[in-house]
């Protein structure tokens, strides 16, 4: 085996799930010591391919060769780890009540005098490991108390501790702030450079690919549609490869917001589900025909803020005024009646019912309209069904039929169904939280256009997102939210991404926006 | 802050797959479950030295063979169907009424008291008043756990179970104390009612109340599957948080589901009193509501399915006791066979799962074979 031989080679790998072909004849060679990025839309088969490598999924056809050795018929994570493969999953697999060191050594704890667990030696080892790779952690900290960024670091160290020299990271930046993302990529680059590790990054964010990788493989509908050197491509070309067509990404904003104040939030306070104060006095004004973007790392009070406006979460202080009327104490039904629609971030828990049909999901809120009622009691199912069909078409919701349960739809189509329902109320105020999370790049474009159409129609829109690109693209004004307070307010175009991430992490004092 | 961890587990146990629909696959697996159950039952009969074919023949003959038997089976169907629908209507709205027995007792008692006190009034007045009293009493007794659940978040499974005992013992006290009849030969019961339903088939339990039951079932079916309120109940039961977010008055609907459920149970109590016992007796129900709950859960709270399955269960029950007499098989063996059948139906989920895996495997194999051929 020479230095240039590929460290991992996928040969004609096909994986079939009952409903679809997840990987279709994928052949791919990854070189030793390279930073490789695997991009594609949701459901393109990136994660499945890496799960084959890690032994979580068995290919129906084809095989994988790791360091010149074919994987066995009974390849599983234990064997993969032994062959030097480490994987950091999208959802961390850590024991929250254990310390950092205990998590890292889980299953291979050092032993003293044959019986006793050697805590001290373990801590020493972990500290040495973290120094060597430039990933500082405190071995004695309990994982539950750590930020997501640190938890991710523990996951990476866990893989390295087991002797991984092929590290796979599945969408690692979804939970990180821009600064944490930069830091992570810096560390990964240095691991690749100095320790000659091989790092494979799964992502659908193209700027991360450009920032991180040497080479990039693009997947589409289970197939590998191309491998290019990062230095010889750009985001536009990659996006076109991913979607299979040119994306427009034109500047869609047109027209000026009016100065008519529609929604006024003053001194708003609220608790999160654990009973801790999550919104600590927010002042915000929303004008007709304006999009106000709320920037912030997730978990800084965004969800609580939006739920409060909608009446789903009780306020503990302050007021929300809609067209001069105080709506602080009203129920969601009444607030909807006054002209507010809401797209929540937790789709599965609040935004829809997975068991109910697509039609039922899309019709909720309209079932009492005379159009869908007969004799004042009967539900006009046929009419509702054709209405749901028409709405699905208008918003490009792809389902196997509107009478199937919502859970049979892909994440992107679920989101489009929610957007279709909420937009169809034609309300003057829209509260939108994470409109495009987990949504394909093609659908993102569509959703953005719909949002901007609403703005052009004079809607006042509050847009919360963890995706800065989205906020910069759509917003008229940007505010930063940090630990339940607004830390900055800017006109879009007058501030850079770097500056805004400074405010997102608590850079400045409170403001009124 | 500390919540009882056992409550969700208990609730999960009670709500076997509440939110799924009836599908062809489900009906197929249910059919397989029934066939398997009958086969296992036959095995048990063989082990005990009985001829299974003869026994099963006796079972069906005993349930459907004679007009009188058929009448009894229909009457049993009505009881199971109403209690099953009572469970379903609440469960669909996302609230579990395990307290149907208590509501049934109070409904029966209210009907019996009205029936006895109104003696002398025209028959239809007595029946209508008794009906209203029974429905009101049952509904009121269900409203209590409903309001507790919605306003104070008290788990309704716990409260309804507890309220069962309260109702049954309270009724027992009344029938042995303040409301005890002066008639001789009645150990514990209220005064006999002035009018009662006459049997439709002689010597059977089938009587005029079947029309009331039929009408009630029809109304519930319409409510659950055709009405706007039913739509809203379904959304509430599927995801309460989503329903509230969407502007549905979820709290109100949950209470309504519970109250309607209680009203149906009260109606069953009235039918027992007016149709069979002609008075309220201490042991009015032999766990009728729990039988209905079982039917409702097996049919996933689908009203039409509940109606059909009630008939099947009635055959098993009525036929079972007939089998005991005519085939000479002991009652215990029949109970075992019945339990096995119910067990297999409850295990239907596993059967469906293996059906699905099996068909998926075949599909994969077929496509592979096709590709290899190309």
GROMACS .gro file of N, CA, C and O in nm, chain B residues 263-344:
model
  328
  776UNK      N    1  -7.211   1.016   2.861
  776UNK     CA    2  -7.353   1.009   2.828
  776UNK      C    3  -7.388   0.872   2.768
  776UNK      O    4  -7.491   0.813   2.800
  777UNK      N    5  -7.301   0.824   2.680
  777UNK     CA    6  -7.325   0.692   2.620
  777UNK      C    7  -7.326   0.584   2.727
  777UNK      O    8  -7.409   0.492   2.725
  778UNK      N    9  -7.233   0.595   2.822
  778UNK     CA   10  -7.228   0.495   2.929
  778UNK      C   11  -7.356   0.502   3.013
  778UNK      O   12  -7.412   0.398   3.051
  779UNK      N   13  -7.401   0.625   3.041
  779UNK     CA   14  -7.527   0.641   3.114
  779UNK      C   15  -7.641   0.574   3.039
  779UNK      O   16  -7.727   0.508   3.099
  780UNK      N   17  -7.639   0.590   2.907
  780UNK     CA   18  -7.743   0.529   2.824
  780UNK      C   19  -7.741   0.377   2.837
  780UNK      O   20  -7.846   0.312   2.848
  781UNK      N   21  -7.620   0.319   2.838
  781UNK     CA   22  -7.609   0.174   2.854
  781UNK      C   23  -7.670   0.132   2.987
  781UNK      O   24  -7.743   0.033   2.995
  782UNK      N   25  -7.643   0.211   3.091
  782UNK     CA   26  -7.702   0.182   3.221
  782UNK      C   27  -7.854   0.182   3.214
  782UNK      O   28  -7.921   0.093   3.267
  783UNK      N   29  -7.909   0.282   3.145
  783UNK     CA   30  -8.055   0.292   3.132
  783UNK      C   31  -8.110   0.171   3.058
  783UNK      O   32  -8.214   0.114   3.095
  784UNK      N   33  -8.040   0.129   2.952
  784UNK     CA   34  -8.086   0.015   2.873
  784UNK      C   35  -8.084  -0.113   2.957
  784UNK      O   36  -8.178  -0.194   2.951
  785UNK      N   37  -7.983  -0.129   3.038
  785UNK     CA   38  -7.977  -0.246   3.126
  785UNK      C   39  -8.096  -0.248   3.221
  785UNK      O   40  -8.159  -0.351   3.243
  786UNK      N   41  -8.124  -0.131   3.278
  786UNK     CA   42  -8.233  -0.122   3.375
  786UNK      C   43  -8.369  -0.143   3.309
  786UNK      O   44  -8.449  -0.225   3.352
  787UNK      N   45  -8.393  -0.070   3.200
  787UNK     CA   46  -8.525  -0.076   3.136
  787UNK      C   47  -8.545  -0.201   3.051
  787UNK      O   48  -8.656  -0.241   3.027
  788UNK      N   49  -8.435  -0.258   3.005
  788UNK     CA   50  -8.449  -0.373   2.916
  788UNK      C   51  -8.447  -0.505   2.987
  788UNK      O   52  -8.517  -0.597   2.948
  789UNK      N   53  -8.362  -0.517   3.091
  789UNK     CA   54  -8.339  -0.649   3.146
  789UNK      C   55  -8.383  -0.662   3.291
  789UNK      O   56  -8.466  -0.744   3.326
  790UNK      N   57  -8.329  -0.576   3.379
  790UNK     CA   58  -8.350  -0.599   3.522
  790UNK      C   59  -8.478  -0.537   3.577
  790UNK      O   60  -8.522  -0.573   3.685
  791UNK      N   61  -8.536  -0.441   3.505
  791UNK     CA   62  -8.658  -0.370   3.545
  791UNK      C   63  -8.639  -0.291   3.676
  791UNK      O   64  -8.735  -0.245   3.737
  792UNK      N   65  -8.518  -0.283   3.723
  792UNK     CA   66  -8.487  -0.204   3.843
  792UNK      C   67  -8.336  -0.188   3.845
  792UNK      O   68  -8.267  -0.254   3.766
  793UNK      N   69  -8.286  -0.102   3.931
  793UNK     CA   70  -8.141  -0.093   3.945
  793UNK      C   71  -8.096  -0.198   4.046
  793UNK      O   72  -8.152  -0.207   4.155
  794UNK      N   73  -7.999  -0.279   4.008
  794UNK     CA   74  -7.946  -0.377   4.102
  794UNK      C   75  -7.799  -0.349   4.128
  794UNK      O   76  -7.733  -0.278   4.051
  795UNK      N   77  -7.748  -0.405   4.237
  795UNK     CA   78  -7.612  -0.371   4.279
  795UNK      C   79  -7.508  -0.409   4.174
  795UNK      O   80  -7.415  -0.335   4.148
  796UNK      N   81  -7.523  -0.527   4.117
  796UNK     CA   82  -7.425  -0.567   4.016
  796UNK      C   83  -7.482  -0.547   3.876
  796UNK      O   84  -7.506  -0.641   3.803
  797UNK      N   85  -7.504  -0.422   3.842
  797UNK     CA   86  -7.572  -0.392   3.717
  797UNK      C   87  -7.487  -0.434   3.597
  797UNK      O   88  -7.536  -0.488   3.500
  798UNK      N   89  -7.356  -0.406   3.605
  798UNK     CA   90  -7.269  -0.434   3.491
  798UNK      C   91  -7.160  -0.531   3.533
  798UNK      O   92  -7.099  -0.515   3.637
  799UNK      N   93  -7.138  -0.633   3.449
  799UNK     CA   94  -7.027  -0.724   3.475
  799UNK      C   95  -6.908  -0.678   3.392
  799UNK      O   96  -6.862  -0.747   3.302
  800UNK      N   97  -6.862  -0.555   3.415
  800UNK     CA   98  -6.747  -0.503   3.340
  800UNK      C   99  -6.778  -0.480   3.194
  800UNK      O  100  -6.690  -0.490   3.109
  801UNK      N  101  -6.902  -0.441   3.163
  801UNK     CA  102  -6.938  -0.417   3.022
  801UNK      C  103  -6.850  -0.313   2.958
  801UNK      O  104  -6.812  -0.325   2.843
  802UNK      N  105  -6.820  -0.207   3.034
  802UNK     CA  106  -6.742  -0.099   2.973
  802UNK      C  107  -6.603  -0.146   2.934
  802UNK      O  108  -6.551  -0.108   2.831
  803UNK      N  109  -6.547  -0.234   3.016
  803UNK     CA  110  -6.410  -0.279   2.986
  803UNK      C  111  -6.409  -0.367   2.861
  803UNK      O  112  -6.314  -0.362   2.782
  804UNK      N  113  -6.516  -0.445   2.842
  804UNK     CA  114  -6.528  -0.521   2.716
  804UNK      C  115  -6.533  -0.426   2.597
  804UNK      O  116  -6.468  -0.448   2.495
  805UNK      N  117  -6.612  -0.320   2.614
  805UNK     CA  118  -6.625  -0.222   2.505
  805UNK      C  119  -6.493  -0.152   2.477
  805UNK      O  120  -6.457  -0.128   2.363
  806UNK      N  121  -6.419  -0.121   2.584
  806UNK     CA  122  -6.288  -0.058   2.568
  806UNK      C  123  -6.196  -0.144   2.484
  806UNK      O  124  -6.125  -0.096   2.397
  807UNK      N  125  -6.202  -0.273   2.513
  807UNK     CA  126  -6.118  -0.368   2.441
  807UNK      C  127  -6.152  -0.365   2.292
  807UNK      O  128  -6.063  -0.357   2.206
  808UNK      N  129  -6.280  -0.370   2.263
  808UNK     CA  130  -6.324  -0.366   2.123
  808UNK      C  131  -6.275  -0.237   2.058
  808UNK      O  132  -6.220  -0.237   1.947
  809UNK      N  133  -6.292  -0.125   2.129
  809UNK     CA  134  -6.253   0.005   2.073
  809UNK      C  135  -6.104   0.009   2.044
  809UNK      O  136  -6.060   0.058   1.940
  810UNK      N  137  -6.025  -0.045   2.136
  810UNK     CA  138  -5.880  -0.040   2.117
  810UNK      C  139  -5.837  -0.128   2.002
  810UNK      O  140  -5.752  -0.091   1.923
  811UNK      N  141  -5.898  -0.246   1.993
  811UNK     CA  142  -5.860  -0.335   1.883
  811UNK      C  143  -5.894  -0.271   1.749
  811UNK      O  144  -5.818  -0.280   1.654
  812UNK      N  145  -6.006  -0.201   1.744
  812UNK     CA  146  -6.046  -0.139   1.617
  812UNK      C  147  -5.994   0.004   1.606
  812UNK      O  148  -6.040   0.081   1.520
  813UNK      N  149  -5.900   0.041   1.692
  813UNK     CA  150  -5.837   0.174   1.683
  813UNK      C  151  -5.935   0.289   1.682
  813UNK      O  152  -5.918   0.386   1.610
  814UNK      N  153  -6.041   0.276   1.758
  814UNK     CA  154  -6.136   0.387   1.777
  814UNK      C  155  -6.205   0.429   1.648
  814UNK      O  156  -6.251   0.542   1.637
  815UNK      N  157  -6.211   0.339   1.550
  815UNK     CA  158  -6.284   0.370   1.428
  815UNK      C  159  -6.429   0.326   1.447
  815UNK      O  160  -6.453   0.206   1.466
  816UNK      N  161  -6.524   0.420   1.441
  816UNK     CA  162  -6.662   0.386   1.478
  816UNK      C  163  -6.718   0.266   1.402
  816UNK      O  164  -6.776   0.176   1.461
  817UNK      N  165  -6.700   0.265   1.270
  817UNK     CA  166  -6.759   0.155   1.195
  817UNK      C  167  -6.698   0.022   1.235
  817UNK      O  168  -6.767  -0.078   1.256
  818UNK      N  169  -6.566   0.021   1.250
  818UNK     CA  170  -6.497  -0.099   1.291
  818UNK      C  171  -6.545  -0.147   1.427
  818UNK      O  172  -6.563  -0.268   1.450
  819UNK      N  173  -6.571  -0.053   1.517
  819UNK     CA  174  -6.618  -0.088   1.650
  819UNK      C  175  -6.753  -0.159   1.640
  819UNK      O  176  -6.777  -0.261   1.706
  820UNK      N  177  -6.841  -0.108   1.553
  820UNK     CA  178  -6.973  -0.168   1.539
  820UNK      C  179  -6.960  -0.313   1.491
  820UNK      O  180  -7.021  -0.405   1.546
  821UNK      N  181  -6.876  -0.335   1.389
  821UNK     CA  182  -6.859  -0.469   1.334
  821UNK      C  183  -6.796  -0.563   1.437
  821UNK      O  184  -6.843  -0.675   1.459
  822UNK      N  185  -6.691  -0.514   1.501
  822UNK     CA  186  -6.620  -0.600   1.596
  822UNK      C  187  -6.706  -0.632   1.717
  822UNK      O  188  -6.691  -0.739   1.777
  823UNK      N  189  -6.798  -0.542   1.753
  823UNK     CA  190  -6.888  -0.569   1.864
  823UNK      C  191  -6.971  -0.694   1.837
  823UNK      O  192  -6.993  -0.778   1.923
  824UNK      N  193  -7.016  -0.705   1.712
  824UNK     CA  194  -7.096  -0.821   1.674
  824UNK      C  195  -7.014  -0.948   1.690
  824UNK      O  196  -7.060  -1.048   1.746
  825UNK      N  197  -6.889  -0.943   1.643
  825UNK     CA  198  -6.801  -1.060   1.654
  825UNK      C  199  -6.779  -1.099   1.800
  825UNK      O  200  -6.787  -1.216   1.838
  826UNK      N  201  -6.753  -1.001   1.882
  826UNK     CA  202  -6.731  -1.028   2.024
  826UNK      C  203  -6.857  -1.082   2.091
  826UNK      O  204  -6.850  -1.167   2.180
  827UNK      N  205  -6.972  -1.031   2.047
  827UNK     CA  206  -7.098  -1.079   2.104
  827UNK      C  207  -7.117  -1.226   2.072
  827UNK      O  208  -7.161  -1.305   2.156
  828UNK      N  209  -7.080  -1.265   1.949
  828UNK     CA  210  -7.088  -1.407   1.911
  828UNK      C  211  -7.002  -1.491   2.005
  828UNK      O  212  -7.045  -1.595   2.057
  829UNK      N  213  -6.880  -1.444   2.027
  829UNK     CA  214  -6.789  -1.519   2.115
  829UNK      C  215  -6.848  -1.534   2.254
  829UNK      O  216  -6.840  -1.641   2.316
  830UNK      N  217  -6.905  -1.426   2.305
  830UNK     CA  218  -6.955  -1.428   2.443
  830UNK      C  219  -7.079  -1.516   2.455
  830UNK      O  220  -7.085  -1.607   2.539
  831UNK      N  221  -7.179  -1.485   2.370
  831UNK     CA  222  -7.305  -1.560   2.379
  831UNK      C  223  -7.282  -1.705   2.337
  831UNK      O  224  -7.327  -1.799   2.403
  832UNK      N  225  -7.209  -1.723   2.225
  832UNK     CA  226  -7.181  -1.858   2.178
  832UNK      C  227  -7.099  -1.937   2.278
  832UNK      O  228  -7.117  -2.058   2.292
  833UNK      N  229  -7.012  -1.868   2.347
  833UNK     CA  230  -6.927  -1.936   2.444
  833UNK      C  231  -7.007  -2.003   2.553
  833UNK      O  232  -6.983  -2.121   2.584
  834UNK      N  233  -7.106  -1.933   2.605
  834UNK     CA  234  -7.182  -1.997   2.713
  834UNK      C  235  -7.272  -2.108   2.660
  834UNK      O  236  -7.295  -2.208   2.728
  835UNK      N  237  -7.318  -2.091   2.533
  835UNK     CA  238  -7.399  -2.197   2.473
  835UNK      C  239  -7.313  -2.322   2.450
  835UNK      O  240  -7.358  -2.435   2.471
  836UNK      N  241  -7.189  -2.299   2.407
  836UNK     CA  242  -7.097  -2.408   2.383
  836UNK      C  243  -7.076  -2.490   2.509
  836UNK      O  244  -7.068  -2.612   2.506
  837UNK      N  245  -7.069  -2.421   2.620
  837UNK     CA  246  -7.049  -2.487   2.748
  837UNK      C  247  -7.159  -2.590   2.773
  837UNK      O  248  -7.134  -2.701   2.817
  838UNK      N  249  -7.282  -2.550   2.739
  838UNK     CA  250  -7.394  -2.638   2.765
  838UNK      C  251  -7.402  -2.752   2.663
  838UNK      O  252  -7.411  -2.868   2.699
  839UNK      N  253  -7.395  -2.715   2.533
  839UNK     CA  254  -7.425  -2.816   2.432
  839UNK      C  255  -7.306  -2.907   2.401
  839UNK      O  256  -7.325  -3.025   2.375
  840UNK      N  257  -7.182  -2.856   2.403
  840UNK     CA  258  -7.069  -2.942   2.368
  840UNK      C  259  -7.006  -3.004   2.491
  840UNK      O  260  -6.909  -3.079   2.481
  841UNK      N  261  -7.057  -2.967   2.607
  841UNK     CA  262  -7.007  -3.026   2.730
  841UNK      C  263  -6.866  -2.984   2.766
  841UNK      O  264  -6.802  -3.043   2.852
  842UNK      N  265  -6.820  -2.882   2.699
  842UNK     CA  266  -6.684  -2.834   2.726
  842UNK      C  267  -6.690  -2.741   2.847
  842UNK      O  268  -6.787  -2.668   2.866
  843UNK      N  269  -6.590  -2.744   2.929
  843UNK     CA  270  -6.599  -2.666   3.052
  843UNK      C  271  -6.581  -2.517   3.023
  843UNK      O  272  -6.514  -2.478   2.928
  844UNK      N  273  -6.645  -2.438   3.104
  844UNK     CA  274  -6.644  -2.293   3.086
  844UNK      C  275  -6.504  -2.234   3.087
  844UNK      O  276  -6.475  -2.138   3.015
  845UNK      N  277  -6.415  -2.292   3.166
  845UNK     CA  278  -6.279  -2.239   3.176
  845UNK      C  279  -6.207  -2.247   3.042
  845UNK      O  280  -6.135  -2.155   3.003
  846UNK      N  281  -6.228  -2.360   2.971
  846UNK     CA  282  -6.160  -2.375   2.841
  846UNK      C  283  -6.207  -2.267   2.744
  846UNK      O  284  -6.128  -2.210   2.670
  847UNK      N  285  -6.336  -2.238   2.749
  847UNK     CA  286  -6.387  -2.133   2.660
  847UNK      C  287  -6.325  -1.999   2.695
  847UNK      O  288  -6.287  -1.922   2.607
  848UNK      N  289  -6.312  -1.973   2.823
  848UNK     CA  290  -6.250  -1.847   2.864
  848UNK      C  291  -6.108  -1.840   2.812
  848UNK      O  292  -6.062  -1.735   2.768
  849UNK      N  293  -6.037  -1.954   2.815
  849UNK     CA  294  -5.900  -1.955   2.763
  849UNK      C  295  -5.900  -1.923   2.614
  849UNK      O  296  -5.824  -1.839   2.567
  850UNK      N  297  -5.992  -1.987   2.541
  850UNK     CA  298  -5.999  -1.964   2.396
  850UNK      C  299  -6.029  -1.817   2.368
  850UNK      O  300  -5.966  -1.754   2.283
  851UNK      N  301  -6.123  -1.762   2.444
  851UNK     CA  302  -6.156  -1.620   2.425
  851UNK      C  303  -6.035  -1.532   2.452
  851UNK      O  304  -6.005  -1.440   2.376
  852UNK      N  305  -5.964  -1.563   2.558
  852UNK     CA  306  -5.847  -1.483   2.593
  852UNK      C  307  -5.743  -1.492   2.482
  852UNK      O  308  -5.681  -1.392   2.446
  853UNK      N  309  -5.725  -1.615   2.427
  853UNK     CA  310  -5.627  -1.631   2.320
  853UNK      C  311  -5.665  -1.548   2.199
  853UNK      O  312  -5.581  -1.481   2.138
  854UNK      N  313  -5.793  -1.546   2.167
  854UNK     CA  314  -5.838  -1.468   2.052
  854UNK      C  315  -5.810  -1.320   2.074
  854UNK      O  316  -5.754  -1.251   1.988
  855UNK      N  317  -5.845  -1.272   2.192
  855UNK     CA  318  -5.820  -1.131   2.222
  855UNK      C  319  -5.670  -1.102   2.219
  855UNK      O  320  -5.625  -1.001   2.165
  856UNK      N  321  -5.594  -1.195   2.273
  856UNK     CA  322  -5.449  -1.178   2.277
  856UNK      C  323  -5.392  -1.164   2.137
  856UNK      O  324  -5.311  -1.076   2.108
  857UNK      N  325  -5.437  -1.250   2.047
  857UNK     CA  326  -5.385  -1.244   1.911
  857UNK      C  327  -5.425  -1.115   1.842
  857UNK      O  328  -5.351  -1.059   1.763
   0.00000   0.00000   0.00000
